[in-house]
Amino acid sequence: MQEEEPRGWRPAVAALPAAAAALVYAWARWCFGGAAPPSPAVAVAGGAVLVLGASAAYALSVRGAGGLFGALFLALGLLSTVAATERTAARAETATCVVREVHAETEASFGEGGAEKTVYRLALDCPGGRPGELKDAPSPLSRGAEVRIAYDPRGRLSAVPAGAARPWKPALSALLLLALAAVLAAHRRRPQP
């Protein structure tokens, strides 16, 4: 005989991805832009507890293959939420900097096609000395070129080219992954005793 679910249990579990995303978003927002944010170690540890705790709660509530895949989708969706939050966090200062050095590194891709990707890191000379570098520059710039940079004067966020921090890809990934986790939770079947 199949065990009865408590009334309202399925909608509550299906709402877990949205609730977890709201908590992770609030935590990340505070860590990236709060007036008195925690230290980086506490920020990472707190984020890890939230992501792993929500994933474990989901897996225990849903169970079976749906619980495993749903927990995986939930964890990836929460990490995408953090990435989208980081991209929308305020980088309050801008500066026009001169490229001092260009470092190029070729990374192999193990995905489809196996194409190599070149990543550029620029050492910068900026007014006031900050920021000192631009990681993952979108394209190579020659030595001596000027580039406009947006940065966080507290140093909590990495510098980006001015106007380049677009959160659309991680935000859409987060929505898709969290929706998949919610659908799996809403349509799960209770295991037979």
Coordinates of C-alpha atoms in Angstrom, one line a residue:
M1 CA 0.0 0.0 0.0
Q2 CA 1.3 3.4 -0.9
E3 CA 2.0 5.8 1.9
E4 CA -0.1 9.0 1.9
E5 CA 1.6 12.3 1.5
P6 CA 0.6 15.1 3.9
R7 CA -1.7 17.6 2.3
G8 CA 0.3 20.5 0.8
W9 CA 3.6 18.6 0.9
R10 CA 4.2 18.4 -2.9
P11 CA 3.7 22.2 -3.5
A12 CA 6.0 23.0 -0.5
V13 CA 8.8 20.8 -2.0
A14 CA 8.2 22.3 -5.4
A15 CA 8.6 25.8 -3.9
L16 CA 11.9 24.9 -2.4
P17 CA 14.0 25.9 -5.4
A18 CA 12.4 29.4 -5.4
A19 CA 12.8 29.8 -1.7
A20 CA 16.5 28.6 -1.8
A21 CA 17.2 31.0 -4.8
A22 CA 15.8 33.9 -2.8
L23 CA 18.0 33.1 0.2
V24 CA 21.1 32.6 -1.9
Y25 CA 20.4 35.8 -3.8
A26 CA 20.0 37.8 -0.5
W27 CA 23.2 36.3 0.8
A28 CA 25.2 37.0 -2.3
R29 CA 23.8 40.5 -2.6
W30 CA 24.9 41.2 1.0
C31 CA 28.3 39.7 0.4
F32 CA 28.9 41.6 -2.8
G33 CA 27.4 44.9 -2.0
G34 CA 26.4 45.2 1.7
A35 CA 27.6 48.1 3.9
A36 CA 29.3 45.6 6.3
P37 CA 29.8 42.4 4.3
P38 CA 31.3 39.3 5.8
S39 CA 34.9 38.3 5.2
P40 CA 35.5 36.3 1.9
A41 CA 36.0 33.1 3.9
V42 CA 32.7 33.5 5.7
A43 CA 30.9 34.6 2.5
V44 CA 32.0 31.4 0.7
A45 CA 31.3 29.1 3.6
G46 CA 27.9 30.6 4.1
G47 CA 27.1 30.3 0.4
A48 CA 28.3 26.7 0.4
V49 CA 26.1 25.9 3.4
L50 CA 23.1 27.4 1.7
V51 CA 23.6 25.6 -1.6
L52 CA 24.5 22.2 -0.1
G53 CA 21.8 22.5 2.6
A54 CA 19.1 23.3 0.0
S55 CA 20.3 20.5 -2.3
A56 CA 20.3 17.9 0.6
A57 CA 16.8 19.0 1.7
Y58 CA 15.6 18.6 -1.8
A59 CA 17.2 15.2 -2.3
L60 CA 15.7 13.9 1.0
S61 CA 12.3 15.2 0.2
V62 CA 12.0 14.0 -3.4
R63 CA 14.1 10.8 -3.3
G64 CA 15.0 8.5 -6.1
A65 CA 16.4 9.6 -9.5
G66 CA 14.2 12.6 -9.6
G67 CA 15.6 13.7 -6.2
L68 CA 19.2 13.2 -7.4
F69 CA 18.8 15.1 -10.7
G70 CA 16.6 17.7 -9.1
A71 CA 19.2 18.4 -6.4
L72 CA 21.8 18.7 -9.1
F73 CA 19.7 21.1 -11.1
L74 CA 19.0 23.0 -7.9
A75 CA 22.7 23.3 -6.9
L76 CA 23.6 24.5 -10.4
G77 CA 20.7 26.9 -10.5
L78 CA 21.8 28.4 -7.2
L79 CA 25.4 28.8 -8.4
S80 CA 24.0 30.5 -11.5
T81 CA 22.0 32.8 -9.2
V82 CA 25.3 33.8 -7.5
A83 CA 26.9 34.5 -10.8
A84 CA 24.0 36.7 -12.0
T85 CA 24.1 38.5 -8.6
E86 CA 27.8 39.1 -9.0
R87 CA 27.3 40.6 -12.4
T88 CA 24.6 42.9 -11.3
A89 CA 26.5 44.1 -8.2
A90 CA 27.5 47.7 -8.3
R91 CA 31.0 48.6 -9.4
A92 CA 30.7 52.2 -8.3
E93 CA 33.9 53.6 -9.8
T94 CA 35.1 53.8 -13.3
A95 CA 38.6 54.7 -14.6
T96 CA 40.4 55.0 -17.9
C97 CA 43.4 52.9 -17.6
V98 CA 46.5 52.2 -19.8
V99 CA 47.4 48.6 -20.6
R100 CA 50.9 47.9 -19.2
E101 CA 51.1 44.2 -20.1
V102 CA 49.1 41.6 -22.0
H103 CA 49.1 38.0 -20.8
A104 CA 47.5 35.5 -23.1
E105 CA 46.7 31.9 -22.0
T106 CA 45.3 29.2 -24.3
E107 CA 42.9 26.8 -22.6
A108 CA 41.7 23.6 -24.1
S109 CA 38.0 22.9 -24.3
F110 CA 36.8 19.4 -23.5
G111 CA 33.3 20.0 -24.7
E112 CA 31.8 19.6 -28.1
G113 CA 34.3 20.5 -30.9
G114 CA 37.2 20.7 -28.5
A115 CA 38.1 24.2 -29.7
E116 CA 40.8 26.1 -27.8
K117 CA 40.0 29.4 -26.2
T118 CA 42.5 32.2 -25.6
V119 CA 42.0 34.1 -22.3
Y120 CA 43.6 37.5 -21.9
R121 CA 44.7 39.1 -18.6
L122 CA 45.7 42.7 -18.7
A123 CA 48.0 44.4 -16.3
L124 CA 46.8 48.0 -15.9
D125 CA 48.1 51.4 -14.9
C126 CA 45.2 53.3 -13.5
P127 CA 44.8 56.6 -11.7
G128 CA 45.2 55.9 -8.0
G129 CA 46.6 52.5 -8.7
R130 CA 43.3 50.6 -8.7
P131 CA 42.4 48.3 -10.3
G132 CA 45.7 46.7 -11.1
E133 CA 44.5 44.1 -13.6
L134 CA 41.6 43.0 -15.8
K135 CA 41.1 39.3 -15.7
D136 CA 39.3 37.6 -18.7
A137 CA 39.5 40.5 -21.0
P138 CA 37.2 40.0 -23.9
S139 CA 39.8 40.6 -26.6
P140 CA 43.5 41.4 -26.8
L141 CA 44.5 45.0 -26.5
S142 CA 48.0 46.2 -27.4
R143 CA 50.4 47.6 -24.8
G144 CA 49.7 51.3 -24.2
A145 CA 46.0 51.1 -25.2
E146 CA 43.4 52.8 -23.1
V147 CA 40.5 50.9 -21.7
R148 CA 37.6 52.1 -19.6
I149 CA 37.1 49.9 -16.5
A150 CA 34.3 49.6 -13.9
Y151 CA 35.5 48.4 -10.5
D152 CA 34.5 48.1 -6.8
P153 CA 36.8 50.4 -4.7
R154 CA 36.5 48.0 -1.8
G155 CA 38.0 45.2 -4.0
R156 CA 35.2 42.7 -3.4
L157 CA 34.4 42.4 -7.1
S158 CA 36.7 41.9 -10.0
A159 CA 37.1 44.8 -12.5
V160 CA 35.2 44.6 -15.8
P161 CA 35.2 46.7 -18.9
A162 CA 32.7 49.5 -18.4
G163 CA 29.3 48.4 -19.5
A164 CA 30.2 44.7 -19.9
A165 CA 28.7 43.1 -16.8
R166 CA 25.6 41.6 -18.3
P167 CA 23.7 39.1 -16.1
W168 CA 21.5 37.6 -18.8
K169 CA 23.2 34.2 -19.4
P170 CA 23.6 33.2 -15.8
A171 CA 20.1 34.6 -14.9
L172 CA 18.5 32.6 -17.7
S173 CA 20.5 29.5 -16.7
A174 CA 19.4 29.9 -13.1
L175 CA 15.7 30.2 -14.1
L176 CA 15.8 27.2 -16.4
L177 CA 17.6 25.0 -13.8
L178 CA 15.4 26.1 -10.9
A179 CA 12.3 25.5 -13.0
L180 CA 13.5 22.0 -13.9
A181 CA 14.1 21.2 -10.2
A182 CA 10.6 22.6 -9.3
V183 CA 9.0 20.5 -12.1
L184 CA 10.7 17.3 -10.9
A185 CA 9.6 18.0 -7.3
A186 CA 6.0 18.7 -8.3
H187 CA 5.7 15.5 -10.4
R188 CA 7.6 13.1 -8.2
R189 CA 6.2 9.8 -7.1
R190 CA 6.3 8.6 -3.6
P191 CA 8.4 5.4 -3.4
Q192 CA 6.5 2.2 -2.7
P193 CA 7.1 0.8 0.9

